[in-house]
Amino acid sequence: MDVDKPGPYVRSTEASVPPSLQSSRYSSMVMHPLALFALIGGLVSASSSVSYNGYQVLRVTTGANSAAVLKKLSSIEYDEWNTVVNEHIDIAIAPNQIGRFQTLALEYHTMHENLGVSIASESATRSTWKRQIDDLEWYDSYHPYDDHKAYFEALHEAFPNNSEIVSSGTSFEGRDIFGIHFWGSDGPGKPAVLWHGTVHAREWIVAPVVEYLTLQLIQGYGVDNTTTAFVDNYDFWVFPFVNPDGFVYTQTTERLWRKNRQPSPTSTNSTCYGRDINRNWPYKWDANPLGASTDPCSQTYKGIQAGDTPEMEGLHKFVDTLRDTSGLKLYIDWHSYSQYFLTPVGYNCTYYIDTLGQHIKLAQLASDAIREVEGVTFTYGPSCATLYPTTGASFDYAHAVGKAQWSYLIELRDTGEFGFVLPPEQIRGSVMEQWEGMKVILSVLDEVFFDGDGPAAF
């Protein structure tokens, strides 16, 4: 339906420029005992071939003059981290761009004085790990990709009769897009809860969050009545690394890489790599020129046609299969950063889904529960009207094509103090607050708790 305007969606009380900075946007039964597993992984490496020593991350004020500010910024090379329309844009700039930026005379403040130092601190961890999956020390640091795979294998081993390791396809570099499927005592086949994580490679906080949620559901089954009911009522499908190639690349080569690792089409005559998987879904892929980029060097490059990434081939077919079998109850695409609960749609800032009122109310309830943990607040609202246009996006596909009753894109911590380079000290708080929010969401999926129609009720 079309509505003139949304309701008040508010917070609930050097070196050469690396590829990621070459172009701005504009140029996520009884339980068996928990298995002990050893993770003999390497150091989570920030000692990659791309050094961020001396890079700065800046929050540039735009206000109502976004076009003028962006025009000035187009004269320098930068990586856009985040945008809040009519407020600010967060950018990372190389040492050789800092002087040029200063000449633009823009209002700003510094988020990272030296990004290289921040990354080194974020990545500090021991090289040998022995963990039980319920040992919360796992959530004190970030981990290598292979260790994450081992963690999910251990989750399956802890719930062997009611879970399986599954795949939604293969990445460009041949990695399995693995996940875990688990269910309750009545067997599989209930309405599906589907979570996608690490769509954008540099968003490291996403994997620990979906791991912790999965752990709580499996560990609590048969122990906690509420958690047991969640797993009995729904089939859970959790894919922590939708973009495994990109994630590995952030750990070995370039920490701020976002896209997949697919070369540009030969027809573009570009040497840039990668497509934005969350601009590549085959729904409203070309609906808004501001929703994605046609430039292969852009962080939001959408590809030459919808669904032209190997990752997408499996992802959208998996959604279609769930739609045609058990049905899709809840879809969440996990991201960072900026602390948002975003609802469809992303492609049109003046169109609102018929169930927007219900979506917003549920987001509000979850946000209230999250705030009770450590006081962290989330903003909620329709994606395009609240943040910025996005086309070919996962949650729009899940809602419109996958027929998900509930569909969200959640942006995790923080609001910009650290951005993508969230300190390990904030992992525990992040995962715990999301579990409190998720308990609220899963408790009311089948309840008719709001009868309004659209944002006018707010």
Coordinates of C-alpha atoms in Angstrom, one line a residue:
M1 CA 0.0 0.0 0.0
D2 CA 1.1 3.6 -0.5
V3 CA 1.2 6.0 2.4
D4 CA 2.0 9.7 2.2
K5 CA 4.7 9.5 4.9
P6 CA 5.9 7.0 7.5
G7 CA 5.1 7.3 11.2
P8 CA 7.6 8.4 13.9
Y9 CA 10.1 5.5 13.8
V10 CA 12.4 6.5 16.6
R11 CA 14.9 5.0 19.0
S12 CA 13.3 2.9 21.6
T13 CA 14.3 5.1 24.5
E14 CA 51.1 5.8 2.9
A15 CA 50.3 2.9 1.0
S16 CA 48.3 2.7 -2.2
V17 CA 44.6 2.8 -1.7
P18 CA 43.3 -0.8 -1.3
P19 CA 40.5 -2.1 -3.5
S20 CA 37.9 -1.5 -0.9
L21 CA 38.7 2.2 -1.0
Q22 CA 39.1 2.6 -4.8
S23 CA 35.5 3.8 -5.2
S24 CA 32.8 5.1 -2.9
R25 CA 29.2 4.1 -3.1
Y26 CA 28.6 7.0 -5.3
S27 CA 31.6 7.0 -7.9
S28 CA 24.1 -11.8 8.8
M29 CA 14.1 -35.7 22.7
V30 CA 17.0 -34.9 25.1
M31 CA 20.0 -32.9 24.2
H32 CA 23.2 -34.8 24.0
P33 CA 26.1 -33.5 26.2
L34 CA 28.0 -30.6 24.8
A35 CA 31.0 -31.8 22.9
L36 CA 34.5 -30.6 23.7
F37 CA 36.4 -29.6 20.6
A38 CA 39.8 -28.3 20.0
L39 CA 40.4 -25.4 17.7
I40 CA 44.0 -25.3 16.6
G41 CA 43.5 -22.2 14.4
G42 CA 45.9 -19.5 13.5
L43 CA 45.8 -16.0 14.9
V44 CA 42.9 -14.0 13.6
S45 CA 45.1 -12.1 11.3
A46 CA 45.1 -8.4 10.7
S47 CA 48.7 -8.7 9.4
S48 CA 47.3 -8.8 5.9
S49 CA 48.8 -7.5 2.7
V50 CA 46.8 -4.3 3.0
S51 CA 47.9 -2.1 5.9
Y52 CA 45.5 0.4 7.4
N53 CA 48.2 2.1 9.4
G54 CA 47.4 5.8 9.4
Y55 CA 44.0 5.5 7.9
Q56 CA 41.3 7.5 9.6
V57 CA 37.5 6.9 9.9
L58 CA 35.5 10.1 10.0
R59 CA 31.9 11.0 10.6
V60 CA 31.0 13.8 8.2
T61 CA 28.0 15.9 8.9
T62 CA 25.6 16.2 6.0
G63 CA 22.4 17.6 7.4
A64 CA 20.0 18.6 4.7
N65 CA 22.9 19.3 2.4
S66 CA 23.8 15.8 1.5
A67 CA 24.1 16.4 -2.2
A68 CA 26.5 19.3 -1.7
V69 CA 28.6 17.3 0.8
L70 CA 28.8 14.3 -1.5
K71 CA 29.8 16.4 -4.4
K72 CA 32.8 17.7 -2.3
L73 CA 33.7 14.2 -1.2
S74 CA 33.7 13.0 -4.8
S75 CA 37.0 14.8 -5.2
I76 CA 38.7 12.3 -2.9
E77 CA 39.0 8.5 -2.6
Y78 CA 37.1 7.1 0.4
D79 CA 35.3 4.0 1.6
E80 CA 31.7 4.7 2.7
W81 CA 31.0 2.8 5.9
N82 CA 27.5 4.1 6.7
T83 CA 25.0 6.8 5.9
V84 CA 22.1 8.2 7.8
V85 CA 20.1 10.4 5.5
N86 CA 20.1 14.1 6.4
E87 CA 22.5 13.4 9.3
H88 CA 25.9 12.1 8.4
I89 CA 28.1 9.8 6.4
D90 CA 30.9 7.7 7.9
I91 CA 34.0 7.3 5.6
A92 CA 37.4 5.7 5.8
I93 CA 40.3 7.6 4.1
A94 CA 43.9 6.7 3.4
P95 CA 46.8 8.8 4.7
N96 CA 47.4 10.3 1.3
Q97 CA 43.8 11.6 1.2
I98 CA 43.7 13.3 4.7
G99 CA 45.2 16.5 3.5
R100 CA 42.9 16.7 0.5
F101 CA 39.9 16.0 2.8
Q102 CA 40.9 18.9 5.1
T103 CA 40.7 21.3 2.2
L104 CA 37.0 20.5 1.8
A105 CA 36.2 22.4 5.0
L106 CA 33.5 19.9 6.0
E107 CA 32.1 19.5 9.5
Y108 CA 33.3 16.1 11.0
H109 CA 34.6 14.2 13.9
T110 CA 37.1 11.4 14.1
M111 CA 35.9 7.8 14.8
H112 CA 39.3 6.1 14.3
E113 CA 42.4 8.2 14.6
N114 CA 44.5 5.3 13.3
L115 CA 42.4 2.4 11.9
G116 CA 45.5 0.1 11.7
V117 CA 45.8 0.3 15.5
S118 CA 42.1 -0.4 16.0
I119 CA 42.3 -3.4 13.7
A120 CA 45.3 -4.8 15.5
S121 CA 43.5 -4.5 18.9
E122 CA 40.3 -6.1 17.4
S123 CA 42.2 -9.0 16.1
A124 CA 44.3 -9.9 19.1
T125 CA 43.6 -13.5 20.1
R126 CA 45.4 -16.7 21.1
S127 CA 46.4 -19.1 18.4
T128 CA 45.3 -22.3 20.2
W129 CA 41.8 -22.9 21.4
K130 CA 40.1 -25.6 23.4
R131 CA 36.5 -24.8 24.0
Q132 CA 33.2 -26.3 25.0
I133 CA 30.5 -24.8 22.9
D134 CA 28.8 -23.4 26.0
D135 CA 32.1 -21.8 27.2
L136 CA 31.4 -18.1 27.0
E137 CA 35.1 -17.4 26.5
W138 CA 34.5 -18.1 22.9
Y139 CA 32.7 -14.8 22.8
D140 CA 35.8 -12.8 24.1
S141 CA 37.5 -12.7 20.7
Y142 CA 37.0 -13.1 17.0
H143 CA 38.0 -16.4 15.3
P144 CA 39.3 -17.8 12.0
Y145 CA 36.8 -19.1 9.5
D146 CA 37.8 -22.8 10.0
D147 CA 37.2 -22.4 13.7
H148 CA 33.7 -21.1 13.1
K149 CA 33.0 -24.2 10.9
A150 CA 34.3 -26.4 13.7
Y151 CA 32.0 -24.6 16.2
F152 CA 28.9 -25.4 14.1
E153 CA 30.0 -29.0 13.7
A154 CA 30.2 -29.1 17.5
L155 CA 26.7 -27.6 17.8
H156 CA 25.4 -30.4 15.5
E157 CA 27.3 -33.0 17.6
A158 CA 25.6 -31.6 20.7
F159 CA 22.1 -32.1 19.2
P160 CA 22.8 -35.0 16.8
N161 CA 19.3 -36.5 16.5
N162 CA 17.6 -33.2 15.9
S163 CA 20.0 -31.4 13.6
E164 CA 22.0 -31.6 10.4
I165 CA 24.7 -29.7 8.7
V166 CA 23.2 -28.3 5.4
S167 CA 24.3 -26.3 2.4
S168 CA 22.7 -23.6 0.4
G169 CA 25.2 -23.7 -2.4
T170 CA 28.8 -22.9 -3.3
S171 CA 30.7 -19.6 -3.3
F172 CA 32.7 -18.3 -6.3
E173 CA 35.9 -19.7 -4.9
G174 CA 34.3 -23.1 -4.2
R175 CA 33.5 -22.8 -0.5
D176 CA 30.4 -24.5 0.9
I177 CA 27.8 -22.1 2.1
F178 CA 27.2 -24.2 5.2
G179 CA 24.5 -24.0 7.8
I180 CA 22.7 -25.9 10.5
H181 CA 19.1 -27.1 10.5
F182 CA 17.6 -28.1 13.8
W183 CA 14.1 -29.0 15.0
G184 CA 12.1 -30.3 18.0
S185 CA 10.9 -33.7 19.2
D186 CA 8.1 -34.0 16.6
G187 CA 10.6 -34.0 13.8
P188 CA 11.4 -31.5 11.0
G189 CA 8.8 -29.9 8.7
K190 CA 7.5 -27.0 10.9
P191 CA 7.4 -23.4 9.6
A192 CA 10.9 -22.1 9.0
V193 CA 13.0 -19.5 10.7
L194 CA 15.8 -18.6 8.4
W195 CA 18.9 -16.5 9.3
H196 CA 21.6 -15.3 7.0
G197 CA 24.8 -13.9 8.3
T198 CA 28.0 -12.3 7.1
V199 CA 26.6 -11.3 3.8
H200 CA 29.0 -8.4 3.9
A201 CA 32.5 -9.7 4.7
R202 CA 33.8 -7.0 7.0
E203 CA 30.9 -7.3 9.5
W204 CA 32.6 -9.6 11.9
I205 CA 30.2 -9.2 14.8
V206 CA 27.5 -11.1 12.9
A207 CA 28.9 -14.6 13.2
P208 CA 29.2 -14.6 17.0
V209 CA 25.6 -13.3 17.3
V210 CA 24.1 -16.1 15.2
E211 CA 26.3 -18.6 16.9
Y212 CA 25.1 -17.5 20.3
L213 CA 21.5 -17.6 19.3
T214 CA 21.9 -21.1 17.9
L215 CA 23.7 -22.2 21.1
Q216 CA 21.0 -20.9 23.3
L217 CA 18.3 -22.7 21.4
I218 CA 20.1 -26.0 21.3
Q219 CA 21.4 -25.8 24.8
G220 CA 18.1 -24.8 26.2
Y221 CA 16.1 -27.5 24.5
G222 CA 14.6 -29.9 27.1
V223 CA 15.8 -27.6 29.9
D224 CA 13.9 -24.4 29.5
N225 CA 10.2 -24.6 28.7
T226 CA 10.1 -21.4 26.6
T227 CA 13.2 -22.3 24.5
T228 CA 11.9 -25.9 24.1
A229 CA 8.7 -24.5 22.7
F230 CA 10.6 -22.3 20.2
V231 CA 12.4 -25.4 18.8
D232 CA 9.2 -27.5 18.8
N233 CA 7.2 -24.9 17.0
Y234 CA 9.7 -24.0 14.2
D235 CA 12.5 -25.4 12.1
F236 CA 15.6 -23.3 12.3
W237 CA 17.9 -22.8 9.4
V238 CA 21.1 -20.8 10.2
F239 CA 23.7 -19.8 7.6
P240 CA 26.4 -17.9 9.4
F241 CA 28.6 -17.2 6.3
V242 CA 26.6 -16.4 3.2
N243 CA 29.8 -14.7 1.8
P244 CA 32.6 -17.1 3.0
D245 CA 35.1 -16.0 0.3
G246 CA 34.8 -12.4 1.4
F247 CA 35.1 -13.2 5.1
V248 CA 38.3 -15.2 4.6
Y249 CA 39.7 -12.4 2.5
T250 CA 39.1 -10.0 5.4
Q251 CA 41.1 -12.2 7.6
T252 CA 44.0 -12.8 5.2
T253 CA 44.3 -9.8 3.0
E254 CA 42.0 -6.8 3.4
R255 CA 40.1 -6.3 6.7
L256 CA 37.5 -3.9 5.2
W257 CA 36.5 -6.0 2.2
R258 CA 32.7 -6.1 1.8
K259 CA 31.7 -7.9 -1.4
N260 CA 32.2 -11.4 -2.7
R261 CA 35.4 -12.3 -4.6
Q262 CA 34.0 -12.6 -8.1
P263 CA 35.9 -10.8 -10.9
S264 CA 34.2 -8.1 -12.9
P265 CA 32.5 -9.1 -16.1
T266 CA 34.8 -8.9 -19.1
S267 CA 32.2 -6.5 -20.7
T268 CA 33.0 -3.9 -18.1
N269 CA 36.7 -3.7 -18.9
S270 CA 37.2 -3.4 -15.1
T271 CA 39.9 -5.0 -13.0
C272 CA 37.9 -4.6 -9.8
Y273 CA 36.6 -7.6 -7.9
G274 CA 33.4 -8.4 -6.2
R275 CA 29.6 -8.0 -6.3
D276 CA 27.4 -7.0 -3.4
I277 CA 25.4 -10.1 -2.7
N278 CA 22.7 -8.0 -0.9
R279 CA 22.1 -6.0 -4.1
N280 CA 22.0 -9.1 -6.3
W281 CA 18.7 -10.8 -5.2
P282 CA 16.3 -11.3 -8.2
Y283 CA 13.6 -9.0 -7.0
K284 CA 13.4 -5.2 -7.6
W285 CA 17.1 -5.5 -8.7
D286 CA 16.8 -2.5 -10.9
A287 CA 13.9 -0.7 -9.3
N288 CA 15.7 2.4 -8.0
P289 CA 18.9 3.9 -9.4
L290 CA 20.0 5.0 -5.9
G291 CA 19.6 1.5 -4.5
A292 CA 22.8 0.0 -5.9
S293 CA 25.7 0.7 -8.2
T294 CA 26.5 -0.3 -11.8
D295 CA 30.2 0.5 -11.2
P296 CA 32.2 -2.8 -10.6
C297 CA 34.5 -0.9 -8.3
S298 CA 31.7 0.3 -6.0
Q299 CA 31.0 -1.3 -2.7
T300 CA 27.4 -1.7 -3.7
Y301 CA 28.0 -3.1 -7.2
K302 CA 24.9 -5.1 -8.1
G303 CA 26.3 -7.2 -11.0
I304 CA 25.3 -7.1 -14.7
Q305 CA 22.0 -8.9 -14.0
A306 CA 20.0 -10.1 -11.1
G307 CA 21.3 -13.3 -9.5
D308 CA 24.6 -13.4 -11.4
T309 CA 26.6 -14.4 -8.3
P310 CA 27.2 -18.1 -7.6
E311 CA 26.2 -17.5 -4.0
M312 CA 22.8 -16.1 -5.0
E313 CA 22.0 -19.1 -7.2
G314 CA 21.7 -21.3 -4.1
L315 CA 20.4 -18.6 -1.7
H316 CA 17.2 -17.6 -3.5
K317 CA 16.4 -21.2 -4.5
F318 CA 16.7 -22.2 -0.8
V319 CA 14.2 -19.5 0.1
D320 CA 11.9 -20.7 -2.7
T321 CA 12.1 -24.3 -1.4
L322 CA 11.2 -23.3 2.1
R323 CA 8.2 -21.3 0.7
D324 CA 7.0 -24.2 -1.2
T325 CA 7.4 -26.8 1.6
S326 CA 7.2 -25.8 5.2
G327 CA 6.6 -22.1 4.6
L328 CA 8.8 -19.3 5.8
K329 CA 7.7 -17.8 9.1
L330 CA 10.6 -15.5 9.9
Y331 CA 13.6 -14.3 7.8
I332 CA 16.4 -12.2 9.3
D333 CA 19.5 -10.9 7.4
W334 CA 22.1 -10.0 10.0
H335 CA 24.4 -7.0 9.4
S336 CA 26.4 -4.3 11.2
Y337 CA 26.6 -1.6 12.0
S338 CA 24.2 1.2 13.2
Q339 CA 21.7 -0.5 15.5
Y340 CA 18.6 -0.8 13.3
F341 CA 15.6 -3.1 12.9
L342 CA 14.7 -2.5 9.3
T343 CA 11.5 -3.8 7.6
P344 CA 10.7 -4.1 3.9
V345 CA 10.8 -2.3 1.6
G346 CA 14.2 -1.1 0.6
Y347 CA 13.6 -0.1 -3.0
N348 CA 10.9 2.6 -2.6
C349 CA 10.8 5.2 0.1
T350 CA 7.1 6.0 -0.2
Y351 CA 5.7 2.5 -0.3
Y352 CA 4.9 0.5 2.8
I353 CA 3.9 -3.1 3.2
D354 CA 0.4 -3.9 4.4
T355 CA 1.8 -5.5 7.6
L356 CA 4.2 -2.7 8.4
G357 CA 2.3 -1.9 11.6
Q358 CA 2.9 -5.5 12.9
H359 CA 6.5 -5.5 11.8
I360 CA 7.2 -2.2 13.6
K361 CA 5.4 -3.3 16.8
L362 CA 7.4 -6.5 16.9
A363 CA 10.6 -4.6 16.3
Q364 CA 9.7 -2.2 19.1
L365 CA 9.1 -5.0 21.5
A366 CA 12.4 -6.7 20.6
S367 CA 14.2 -3.3 20.9
D368 CA 12.8 -2.7 24.4
A369 CA 14.1 -6.1 25.5
I370 CA 17.5 -5.4 24.0
R371 CA 17.8 -2.1 25.8
E372 CA 17.2 -3.8 29.2
V373 CA 20.6 -5.7 28.9
E374 CA 23.1 -2.9 28.6
G375 CA 21.1 0.1 27.6
V376 CA 21.8 -0.2 23.9
T377 CA 19.0 1.3 21.8
F378 CA 17.8 0.3 18.3
T379 CA 16.0 2.4 15.7
Y380 CA 13.2 0.7 13.8
G381 CA 11.3 1.4 10.6
P382 CA 10.9 0.7 6.9
S383 CA 14.3 0.4 5.4
C384 CA 14.2 2.9 2.5
A385 CA 12.4 5.6 4.5
T386 CA 14.5 5.1 7.6
L387 CA 18.0 4.6 6.2
Y388 CA 18.5 4.8 2.4
P389 CA 17.4 3.0 -0.8
T390 CA 18.5 -0.6 -1.5
T391 CA 17.6 -2.7 -4.5
G392 CA 17.9 -6.4 -5.0
A393 CA 17.9 -6.9 -1.2
S394 CA 17.4 -10.2 0.7
F395 CA 14.6 -9.2 3.0
D396 CA 12.5 -7.7 0.2
Y397 CA 12.9 -11.0 -1.7
A398 CA 12.1 -13.1 1.4
H399 CA 8.9 -11.0 2.0
A400 CA 7.6 -10.6 -1.5
V401 CA 8.8 -13.8 -3.2
G402 CA 9.5 -16.1 -0.3
K403 CA 6.2 -15.1 1.4
A404 CA 7.9 -14.8 4.7
Q405 CA 5.3 -13.7 7.3
W406 CA 8.0 -11.7 9.1
S407 CA 11.1 -10.3 7.3
Y408 CA 13.8 -8.0 8.8
L409 CA 17.3 -6.8 8.2
I410 CA 19.0 -6.1 11.5
E411 CA 22.0 -3.9 11.9
L412 CA 24.0 -4.8 15.0
R413 CA 26.3 -2.7 17.2
D414 CA 27.4 0.0 17.2
T415 CA 26.2 3.4 16.1
G416 CA 29.6 4.5 14.8
E417 CA 32.2 4.9 17.6
F418 CA 33.9 1.8 16.3
G419 CA 31.8 0.8 13.3
F420 CA 32.9 -2.4 11.5
V421 CA 36.0 -2.7 13.9
L422 CA 34.0 -3.5 17.0
P423 CA 36.2 -4.3 19.9
P424 CA 36.1 -7.9 21.2
E425 CA 35.1 -6.5 24.6
Q426 CA 31.7 -5.8 23.1
I427 CA 31.0 -9.3 21.7
R428 CA 29.4 -10.7 24.8
G429 CA 27.1 -7.7 25.3
S430 CA 26.1 -7.9 21.6
V431 CA 25.2 -11.5 21.6
M432 CA 23.4 -11.5 24.9
E433 CA 21.2 -8.5 24.1
Q434 CA 20.2 -10.1 20.8
W435 CA 19.2 -13.3 22.6
E436 CA 16.8 -11.2 24.8
G437 CA 15.4 -9.6 21.7
M438 CA 15.1 -12.9 19.9
K439 CA 13.2 -14.5 22.7
V440 CA 10.6 -11.8 22.4
I441 CA 10.4 -12.2 18.6
L442 CA 10.0 -16.0 18.8
S443 CA 7.4 -15.7 21.5
V444 CA 4.9 -13.7 19.5
L445 CA 5.3 -14.9 15.9
D446 CA 2.0 -16.6 15.9
E447 CA 0.1 -14.0 18.0
V448 CA -2.2 -11.4 16.6
F449 CA -1.0 -8.6 18.9
F450 CA -1.7 -5.7 16.6
D451 CA -4.6 -5.0 14.3
G452 CA -3.6 -1.7 12.7
D453 CA -2.8 -1.3 9.1
G454 CA 0.4 0.5 8.3
P455 CA 2.4 3.3 9.8
A456 CA -0.5 5.7 10.4
A457 CA -1.2 3.8 13.7
F458 CA 2.1 5.1 15.0

